[in-house]
């Protein structure tokens, strides 16, 4: 969360957010089918179903009017896989991955494979848009919902423990200072589950 002391600075930051000049990163602990690529970009539509719940729509539906009167809007997230079952090299946030990126453009509703393997997947998410529940929805669509996120098919119980909250952490914001123009990086302290997961990868 960014709070300004003046309306002038606030307007500059609002423009930076709406024009996608602010980079946001999140860390999430997911349970599901491990992706085959280290870096995945998913593009889809976003809107409310006729029952009022947020959901993923096909990219081709962007701009379509929904029964409730709202419009399907575009939604895009890039995921960087940090580890699968505790195995994989941990990359610092500042490192830029040169690996081949797998792009997914949503064309239809996802089909959940109930018999698929359940892996522990640690990801870093880079949302380009800022839609409600965006990362949670895209994790669900990709088959690895966030642990504790029962609203979007995440496990409530895992290995003898219960999880009352979804394990998604807003890690950082990067943008140009609205007055000086210098690059600014703001990082939030990691919650215990995230620091423990990342520590295992750096030991």
Coordinates of N, CA and C in Angstrom, one line a residue:
X1 N 0.8 -1.2 0.0 CA 0.0 0.0 0.0 C 0.9 1.2 0.0
X2 N 0.6 2.2 -0.9 CA 1.3 3.4 -1.0 C 0.4 4.6 -0.6
X3 N 0.8 5.4 0.4 CA 0.0 6.6 0.8 C 0.8 7.8 0.5
X4 N 0.2 8.8 -0.1 CA 0.8 10.1 -0.4 C 0.3 11.2 0.6
X5 N 1.1 12.3 0.6 CA 0.7 13.4 1.5 C 0.1 14.5 0.7
X6 N 0.1 14.4 -0.6 CA -0.5 15.5 -1.4 C -1.3 14.9 -2.6
X7 N -2.3 15.7 -3.0 CA -3.2 15.3 -4.1 C -2.3 15.2 -5.4
X8 N -1.4 16.2 -5.6 CA -0.6 16.2 -6.8 C 0.2 14.9 -7.0
X9 N 0.9 14.5 -5.9 CA 1.7 13.3 -6.0 C 0.8 12.1 -6.2
X10 N -0.4 12.1 -5.5 CA -1.3 11.0 -5.7 C -1.7 10.8 -7.1
X11 N -2.0 11.9 -7.8 CA -2.5 11.8 -9.2 C -1.4 11.3 -10.1
X12 N -0.1 11.6 -9.8 CA 1.0 11.1 -10.6 C 1.1 9.6 -10.4
X13 N 1.0 9.1 -9.1 CA 1.0 7.7 -8.8 C -0.1 6.9 -9.4
X14 N -1.3 7.5 -9.4 CA -2.5 6.9 -10.0 C -2.3 6.7 -11.5
X15 N -1.7 7.7 -12.1 CA -1.4 7.6 -13.6 C -0.4 6.5 -13.8
X16 N 0.6 6.4 -12.9 CA 1.7 5.4 -13.1 C 1.1 4.0 -13.0
X17 N 0.2 3.8 -12.0 CA -0.5 2.5 -11.8 C -1.4 2.1 -13.1
X18 N -2.2 3.1 -13.5 CA -3.1 2.8 -14.6 C -2.4 2.6 -15.9
X19 N -1.2 3.2 -16.1 CA -0.5 3.0 -17.3 C 0.5 1.8 -17.2
X20 N 0.4 1.0 -16.2 CA 1.3 -0.2 -16.0 C 2.8 0.2 -15.8
X21 N 3.1 1.3 -15.2 CA 4.5 1.7 -15.0 C 5.0 1.3 -13.6
X22 N 4.1 0.7 -12.9 CA 4.5 0.3 -11.5 C 4.6 -1.3 -11.6
X23 N 5.7 -1.8 -11.2 CA 5.9 -3.2 -11.2 C 5.6 -3.8 -9.8
X24 N 4.7 -4.7 -9.7 CA 4.3 -5.4 -8.5 C 4.8 -6.8 -8.5
X25 N 5.3 -7.3 -7.4 CA 5.6 -8.7 -7.3 C 5.0 -9.3 -6.0
X26 N 4.6 -10.5 -6.1 CA 3.9 -11.3 -5.1 C 4.6 -12.6 -5.0
X27 N 4.6 -13.2 -3.8 CA 5.1 -14.6 -3.6 C 3.9 -15.4 -3.1
X28 N 3.7 -16.6 -3.7 CA 2.6 -17.5 -3.3 C 3.1 -18.9 -3.2
X29 N 2.5 -19.6 -2.2 CA 2.8 -21.0 -2.0 C 1.6 -21.8 -2.5
X30 N 1.8 -22.6 -3.5 CA 0.6 -23.3 -4.1 C 0.7 -24.8 -4.0
X31 N -0.4 -25.4 -4.1 CA -0.5 -26.9 -4.2 C -1.2 -27.3 -5.4
X32 N -0.6 -28.1 -6.3 CA -1.3 -28.6 -7.5 C -0.3 -29.2 -8.4
X33 N -0.6 -29.2 -9.7 CA 0.2 -29.8 -10.7 C 1.3 -28.9 -11.1
X34 N 2.6 -29.3 -11.0 CA 3.7 -28.5 -11.3 C 3.8 -28.1 -12.7
X35 N 4.0 -26.9 -13.0 CA 4.1 -26.5 -14.4 C 5.4 -27.0 -15.1
X36 N 5.4 -27.1 -16.4 CA 6.6 -27.6 -17.1 C 7.6 -26.5 -17.4
X37 N 7.1 -25.3 -17.4 CA 8.0 -24.1 -17.7 C 8.3 -23.4 -16.4
X38 N 9.5 -22.8 -16.4 CA 9.9 -21.9 -15.2 C 9.3 -20.6 -15.2
X39 N 8.8 -20.2 -16.4 CA 8.2 -18.8 -16.5 C 7.0 -18.9 -17.4
X40 N 5.9 -18.5 -16.9 CA 4.6 -18.6 -17.6 C 3.9 -17.2 -17.6
X41 N 3.4 -16.8 -18.8 CA 2.6 -15.6 -18.8 C 1.2 -16.1 -19.3
X42 N 0.2 -15.7 -18.5 CA -1.2 -16.0 -18.9 C -2.0 -14.7 -19.1
X43 N -2.7 -14.7 -20.2 CA -3.6 -13.6 -20.6 C -5.0 -14.1 -20.7
X44 N -5.9 -13.4 -20.1 CA -7.3 -13.8 -20.0 C -8.2 -12.6 -19.9
X45 N -9.5 -12.9 -19.8 CA -10.5 -11.9 -19.4 C -10.8 -12.0 -17.9
X46 N -11.4 -11.0 -17.3 CA -11.8 -11.0 -15.9 C -13.1 -10.3 -15.7
X47 N -14.0 -10.9 -14.9 CA -15.3 -10.4 -14.7 C -16.0 -11.2 -13.6
X48 N -17.3 -10.8 -13.4 CA -18.1 -11.5 -12.4 C -19.1 -12.4 -13.2
X49 N -19.3 -13.6 -12.6 CA -20.2 -14.5 -13.2 C -21.6 -14.0 -12.9
X50 N -22.6 -14.7 -13.4 CA -24.0 -14.3 -13.2 C -24.4 -14.5 -11.7
X51 N -23.5 -15.3 -11.0 CA -23.8 -15.5 -9.5 C -23.0 -14.5 -8.7
X52 N -22.2 -13.6 -9.3 CA -21.5 -12.5 -8.6 C -20.1 -12.8 -8.2
X53 N -19.6 -14.0 -8.5 CA -18.3 -14.4 -8.2 C -17.3 -14.0 -9.3
X54 N -16.1 -13.6 -8.9 CA -15.1 -13.2 -9.9 C -14.6 -14.5 -10.5
X55 N -14.3 -14.4 -11.8 CA -13.9 -15.6 -12.6 C -13.0 -15.2 -13.8
X56 N -12.3 -16.2 -14.3 CA -11.5 -16.0 -15.5 C -12.4 -16.2 -16.7
X57 N -12.3 -15.3 -17.7 CA -13.0 -15.4 -19.0 C -12.0 -15.6 -20.1
X58 N -12.5 -16.0 -21.2 CA -11.6 -16.1 -22.4 C -11.1 -14.7 -22.8
X59 N -9.9 -14.7 -23.3 CA -9.3 -13.4 -23.8 C -10.2 -12.8 -24.8
X60 N -10.8 -13.6 -25.6 CA -11.7 -13.1 -26.7 C -13.0 -12.4 -26.2
X61 N -13.2 -12.6 -24.9 CA -14.4 -12.0 -24.3 C -14.2 -10.6 -23.8
X62 N -12.9 -10.2 -23.8 CA -12.6 -8.8 -23.3 C -13.5 -7.8 -24.0
X63 N -14.2 -6.9 -23.3 CA -15.0 -5.9 -23.9 C -16.5 -6.3 -23.9
X64 N -16.8 -7.6 -23.7 CA -18.1 -8.1 -23.7 C -18.9 -7.7 -22.5
X65 N -20.2 -7.3 -22.6 CA -21.0 -6.9 -21.5 C -21.6 -8.2 -20.9
X66 N -21.5 -8.3 -19.5 CA -22.0 -9.4 -18.8 C -23.4 -9.2 -18.3
X67 N -24.2 -10.2 -18.0 CA -25.6 -10.1 -17.5 C -25.8 -9.0 -16.4
X68 N -24.8 -8.9 -15.5 CA -25.0 -8.0 -14.4 C -24.7 -6.5 -14.8
X69 N -24.3 -6.3 -16.1 CA -24.0 -5.0 -16.5 C -22.5 -4.6 -16.6
X70 N -21.7 -5.4 -16.0 CA -20.2 -5.1 -16.0 C -19.6 -5.6 -17.3
X71 N -18.4 -5.2 -17.5 CA -17.7 -5.5 -18.8 C -16.5 -6.4 -18.5
X72 N -16.2 -7.4 -19.3 CA -15.1 -8.2 -19.2 C -13.8 -7.4 -19.5
X73 N -12.9 -7.4 -18.6 CA -11.6 -6.6 -18.8 C -10.5 -7.6 -18.9
X74 N -9.4 -7.0 -19.5 CA -8.2 -7.8 -19.7 C -7.5 -8.1 -18.4
X75 N -6.7 -9.2 -18.3 CA -6.0 -9.6 -17.1 C -4.8 -10.4 -17.6
X76 N -3.6 -10.0 -17.1 CA -2.4 -10.6 -17.5 C -1.4 -10.8 -16.3
X77 N -0.9 -12.0 -16.1 CA 0.1 -12.2 -15.0 C 1.2 -13.1 -15.5
X78 N 2.4 -12.8 -15.1 CA 3.6 -13.6 -15.4 C 4.0 -14.3 -14.1
X79 N 4.2 -15.6 -14.1 CA 4.6 -16.4 -13.0 C 6.0 -16.9 -13.2
X80 N 6.8 -16.8 -12.2 CA 8.2 -17.4 -12.2 C 8.2 -18.5 -11.1
X81 N 8.5 -19.7 -11.5 CA 8.5 -20.8 -10.6 C 9.8 -20.8 -9.8
X82 N 9.8 -20.7 -8.5 CA 11.0 -20.6 -7.7 C 11.4 -22.0 -7.2
X83 N 10.4 -22.8 -6.9 CA 10.7 -24.2 -6.5 C 9.5 -25.1 -6.7
X84 N 9.8 -26.4 -6.8 CA 8.8 -27.5 -6.9 C 9.2 -28.5 -5.9
X85 N 8.4 -28.7 -4.9 CA 8.7 -29.7 -3.8 C 10.0 -29.4 -3.1
X86 N 10.3 -28.1 -3.0 CA 11.5 -27.6 -2.3 C 12.8 -27.7 -3.2
X87 N 12.7 -28.2 -4.4 CA 13.8 -28.3 -5.3 C 13.8 -27.4 -6.4
X88 N 14.8 -26.6 -6.5 CA 15.1 -25.7 -7.7 C 15.8 -24.5 -7.2
X89 N 16.6 -23.9 -8.0 CA 17.4 -22.8 -7.6 C 16.6 -21.6 -7.4
X90 N 16.8 -20.9 -6.2 CA 16.1 -19.7 -5.9 C 16.8 -18.5 -6.6
X91 N 16.0 -17.7 -7.2 CA 16.5 -16.6 -7.9 C 16.1 -15.3 -7.2
X92 N 17.0 -14.4 -7.0 CA 16.7 -13.1 -6.3 C 15.7 -12.4 -7.3
X93 N 15.0 -11.5 -6.6 CA 13.9 -10.8 -7.4 C 14.6 -9.9 -8.5
X94 N 15.8 -9.4 -8.3 CA 16.4 -8.5 -9.3 C 16.9 -9.3 -10.5
X95 N 17.1 -10.6 -10.3 CA 17.6 -11.4 -11.5 C 16.6 -11.5 -12.6
X96 N 17.0 -11.3 -13.8 CA 16.1 -11.4 -14.9 C 16.4 -12.8 -15.6
X97 N 15.3 -13.6 -15.7 CA 15.4 -14.9 -16.2 C 15.5 -14.8 -17.7
X98 N 16.4 -15.6 -18.3 CA 16.6 -15.7 -19.7 C 15.9 -16.9 -20.3
X99 N 15.3 -17.8 -19.4 CA 14.7 -19.0 -19.9 C 13.5 -18.7 -20.8
X100 N 13.2 -19.7 -21.6 CA 12.1 -19.6 -22.5 C 10.8 -19.4 -21.8
X101 N 10.0 -18.5 -22.2 CA 8.7 -18.2 -21.5 C 7.6 -18.9 -22.2
X102 N 6.7 -19.5 -21.4 CA 5.5 -20.2 -22.0 C 4.3 -19.2 -21.8
X103 N 3.7 -18.9 -22.9 CA 2.6 -18.0 -22.9 C 1.3 -18.7 -23.1
X104 N 0.3 -18.4 -22.3 CA -1.1 -19.0 -22.4 C -2.1 -17.9 -22.6
X105 N -2.9 -18.0 -23.7 CA -4.0 -17.1 -23.9 C -5.3 -17.9 -23.7
X106 N -6.0 -17.6 -22.7 CA -7.2 -18.3 -22.3 C -8.3 -18.3 -23.3
X107 N -8.7 -19.4 -23.8 CA -9.8 -19.5 -24.8 C -11.0 -20.2 -24.3
X108 N -10.9 -21.0 -23.2 CA -12.0 -21.7 -22.7 C -11.8 -21.9 -21.2
X109 N -12.9 -22.4 -20.5 CA -12.8 -22.7 -19.1 C -11.9 -23.8 -18.8
X110 N -11.1 -23.7 -17.7 CA -10.2 -24.7 -17.3 C -10.9 -25.9 -16.8
X111 N -10.3 -27.1 -17.1 CA -10.8 -28.4 -16.6 C -9.9 -28.9 -15.5
X112 N -10.4 -29.1 -14.3 CA -9.6 -29.5 -13.2 C -9.4 -31.0 -13.2
X113 N -8.2 -31.5 -13.1 CA -7.9 -32.9 -13.1 C -7.8 -33.3 -11.6
X114 N -8.8 -34.0 -11.1 CA -8.8 -34.3 -9.7 C -7.8 -35.4 -9.4
X115 N -7.3 -36.1 -10.4 CA -6.4 -37.2 -10.1 C -4.9 -36.8 -10.3
X116 N -4.7 -35.5 -10.7 CA -3.4 -35.0 -10.9 C -2.5 -35.0 -9.6
X117 N -1.2 -35.1 -9.8 CA -0.3 -35.1 -8.7 C -0.4 -33.7 -8.0
X118 N -0.2 -33.8 -6.7 CA -0.2 -32.6 -5.8 C 1.2 -32.2 -5.4
X119 N 1.8 -31.2 -6.1 CA 3.1 -30.7 -5.7 C 3.0 -29.5 -4.9
X120 N 4.1 -29.2 -4.2 CA 4.3 -27.9 -3.5 C 5.0 -27.0 -4.4
X121 N 4.4 -25.9 -4.8 CA 5.0 -25.0 -5.8 C 5.1 -23.6 -5.2
X122 N 6.3 -23.1 -5.2 CA 6.5 -21.7 -4.7 C 6.7 -20.8 -6.0
X123 N 5.9 -19.8 -6.1 CA 6.0 -18.9 -7.3 C 6.1 -17.5 -6.9
X124 N 6.7 -16.7 -7.8 CA 6.6 -15.3 -7.8 C 5.8 -14.8 -8.9
X125 N 4.8 -13.9 -8.6 CA 3.9 -13.4 -9.6 C 4.1 -12.0 -9.9
X126 N 4.0 -11.6 -11.2 CA 4.2 -10.3 -11.7 C 2.9 -9.9 -12.4
X127 N 1.9 -9.3 -11.7 CA 0.7 -9.0 -12.4 C 0.8 -7.7 -13.2
X128 N 0.5 -7.7 -14.4 CA 0.6 -6.5 -15.3 C -0.7 -5.6 -15.1
X129 N -1.8 -6.3 -15.0 CA -3.0 -5.6 -14.6 C -3.3 -5.7 -13.1
X130 N -4.3 -5.1 -12.6 CA -4.6 -5.1 -11.2 C -6.0 -5.4 -10.9
X131 N -6.5 -6.6 -11.4 CA -7.8 -7.0 -11.2 C -8.1 -7.6 -9.9
X132 N -9.3 -7.6 -9.4 CA -9.6 -8.2 -8.1 C -9.3 -9.7 -8.1
X133 N -8.6 -10.2 -7.2 CA -8.3 -11.6 -7.0 C -7.5 -12.2 -8.2
X134 N -6.8 -11.3 -8.9 CA -6.2 -11.7 -10.2 C -5.2 -12.9 -10.0
X135 N -4.3 -12.8 -9.1 CA -3.3 -13.9 -9.0 C -4.0 -15.2 -8.5
X136 N -4.9 -15.0 -7.6 CA -5.6 -16.2 -7.1 C -6.4 -16.9 -8.2
X137 N -7.0 -16.1 -9.0 CA -7.8 -16.7 -10.2 C -6.9 -17.4 -11.2
X138 N -5.7 -16.7 -11.5 CA -4.8 -17.3 -12.5 C -4.1 -18.6 -11.9
X139 N -3.8 -18.6 -10.6 CA -3.3 -19.8 -10.0 C -4.3 -20.9 -10.1
X140 N -5.5 -20.6 -9.8 CA -6.6 -21.7 -9.9 C -6.7 -22.2 -11.4
X141 N -6.7 -21.2 -12.3 CA -6.8 -21.6 -13.7 C -5.7 -22.5 -14.2
X142 N -4.5 -22.2 -13.7 CA -3.3 -23.0 -14.2 C -3.1 -24.3 -13.5
X143 N -4.0 -24.6 -12.5 CA -4.0 -25.9 -11.9 C -3.1 -26.0 -10.6
X144 N -2.7 -24.8 -10.1 CA -2.0 -24.9 -8.8 C -2.5 -23.7 -7.9
X145 N -3.7 -23.9 -7.4 CA -4.3 -22.9 -6.5 C -3.4 -22.7 -5.2
X146 N -3.6 -21.5 -4.6 CA -2.8 -21.1 -3.5 C -3.2 -21.9 -2.2
X147 N -2.3 -22.4 -1.5 CA -2.6 -23.1 -0.3 C -3.4 -22.2 0.7
X148 N -4.5 -22.8 1.2 CA -5.4 -22.1 2.1 C -6.4 -21.2 1.4
X149 N -6.4 -21.1 0.1 CA -7.3 -20.3 -0.6 C -8.5 -21.1 -1.1
X150 N -9.4 -21.5 -0.1 CA -10.5 -22.4 -0.3 C -11.5 -21.8 -1.3
X151 N -11.6 -20.4 -1.4 CA -12.5 -19.8 -2.3 C -12.2 -20.2 -3.8
X152 N -10.9 -20.4 -4.0 CA -10.5 -20.7 -5.4 C -9.8 -22.1 -5.5
X153 N -10.4 -23.1 -4.8 CA -10.0 -24.5 -4.9 C -8.6 -24.8 -4.2
X154 N -8.1 -23.9 -3.4 CA -6.9 -24.2 -2.6 C -7.2 -25.1 -1.5
X155 N -6.2 -25.9 -1.1 CA -6.4 -26.9 0.0 C -6.5 -26.2 1.3
X156 N -7.4 -26.7 2.1 CA -7.5 -26.2 3.5 C -6.6 -27.0 4.5
X157 N -6.5 -28.3 4.2 CA -5.6 -29.1 5.0 C -4.5 -29.7 4.1
X158 N -3.3 -29.7 4.7 CA -2.2 -30.2 3.9 C -1.1 -30.8 4.9
X159 N -0.9 -32.1 4.7 CA 0.2 -32.8 5.5 C -0.1 -32.6 7.0
X160 N -1.4 -32.8 7.4 CA -1.7 -32.8 8.8 C -1.9 -31.4 9.4
X161 N -1.8 -30.3 8.6 CA -2.0 -29.0 9.1 C -3.2 -28.3 8.4
X162 N -3.9 -27.4 9.1 CA -4.9 -26.7 8.4 C -4.5 -25.2 8.2
X163 N -5.0 -24.6 7.1 CA -4.6 -23.3 6.7 C -5.8 -22.4 6.6
X164 N -5.9 -21.4 7.5 CA -7.1 -20.6 7.6 C -7.0 -19.4 6.7
X165 N -5.8 -19.1 6.1 CA -5.7 -18.0 5.2 C -4.8 -18.4 4.0
X166 N -5.1 -17.7 2.9 CA -4.3 -18.1 1.7 C -2.9 -17.5 1.8
X167 N -1.9 -18.3 1.3 CA -0.5 -17.9 1.4 C -0.1 -17.1 0.2
X168 N -0.5 -15.9 0.1 CA -0.1 -15.0 -0.9 C 0.4 -13.7 -0.3
X169 N 1.6 -13.3 -0.7 CA 2.2 -12.1 0.0 C 2.6 -11.1 -1.1
X170 N 2.2 -9.8 -0.8 CA 2.6 -8.7 -1.6 C 4.0 -8.3 -1.3
X171 N 4.9 -8.7 -2.2 CA 6.4 -8.6 -1.9 C 7.0 -7.2 -2.1
X172 N 6.7 -6.6 -3.3 CA 7.4 -5.4 -3.6 C 6.6 -4.5 -4.6
X173 N 7.0 -3.2 -4.6 CA 6.5 -2.3 -5.6 C 7.7 -1.5 -6.2
X174 N 7.8 -1.4 -7.5 CA 8.9 -0.7 -8.1 C 8.3 0.4 -9.0
X175 N 8.7 1.7 -8.8 CA 8.2 2.7 -9.7 C 9.2 3.9 -9.6
X176 N 9.0 4.9 -10.4 CA 9.8 6.1 -10.4 C 9.2 7.1 -9.3
X177 N 10.1 7.6 -8.5 CA 9.7 8.6 -7.5 C 8.9 9.7 -8.2
X178 N 7.7 10.1 -7.7 CA 6.9 11.1 -8.4 C 7.4 12.5 -8.5
X179 N 8.4 12.8 -7.6 CA 9.0 14.1 -7.6 C 10.4 14.1 -8.2
X180 N 11.3 13.2 -7.8 CA 12.7 13.2 -8.3 C 12.9 12.4 -9.6
X181 N 12.0 11.4 -9.8 CA 12.1 10.6 -11.0 C 13.0 9.4 -10.8
X182 N 13.7 9.3 -9.6 CA 14.6 8.2 -9.4 C 13.8 6.9 -9.2
X183 N 14.4 5.8 -9.6 CA 13.7 4.5 -9.4 C 13.6 4.2 -7.9
X184 N 12.5 3.7 -7.5 CA 12.2 3.4 -6.1 C 11.7 2.0 -5.9
X185 N 12.3 1.3 -5.0 CA 11.9 -0.1 -4.7 C 11.4 -0.2 -3.3
X186 N 10.2 -0.6 -3.1 CA 9.6 -0.8 -1.7 C 9.3 -2.2 -1.5
X187 N 9.9 -2.8 -0.5 CA 9.7 -4.2 -0.2 C 9.1 -4.4 1.2
X188 N 8.1 -5.3 1.3 CA 7.4 -5.6 2.5 C 8.1 -6.8 3.2
X189 N 8.2 -6.8 4.5 CA 8.8 -8.0 5.2 C 8.0 -9.3 4.9
X190 N 8.8 -10.4 4.7 CA 8.1 -11.6 4.3 C 7.4 -12.2 5.5
X191 N 6.2 -12.8 5.3 CA 5.6 -13.6 6.4 C 6.4 -14.8 6.7
X192 N 6.1 -15.5 7.8 CA 6.9 -16.7 8.2 C 6.9 -17.8 7.2
X193 N 5.8 -18.1 6.6 CA 5.7 -19.2 5.6 C 6.6 -18.9 4.4
X194 N 6.6 -17.6 4.0 CA 7.4 -17.3 2.8 C 8.9 -17.3 3.1
X195 N 9.3 -16.7 4.3 CA 10.7 -16.7 4.7 C 11.3 -18.1 4.9
X196 N 10.4 -19.0 5.4 CA 10.9 -20.3 5.6 C 11.1 -21.1 4.3
X197 N 10.1 -20.9 3.4 CA 10.2 -21.5 2.1 C 11.4 -21.0 1.3
X198 N 11.7 -19.7 1.3 CA 12.8 -19.2 0.6 C 14.1 -19.5 1.2
X199 N 14.1 -19.6 2.6 CA 15.4 -20.0 3.3 C 15.8 -21.4 2.9
X200 N 14.9 -22.3 2.7 CA 15.2 -23.7 2.4 C 15.9 -23.7 1.0
X201 N 15.6 -22.8 0.1 CA 16.2 -22.7 -1.2 C 17.6 -22.1 -1.2
X202 N 17.9 -21.3 -0.2 CA 19.2 -20.6 -0.1 C 20.2 -21.3 0.8
X203 N 19.8 -22.3 1.6 CA 20.7 -23.0 2.5 C 21.7 -23.9 1.7

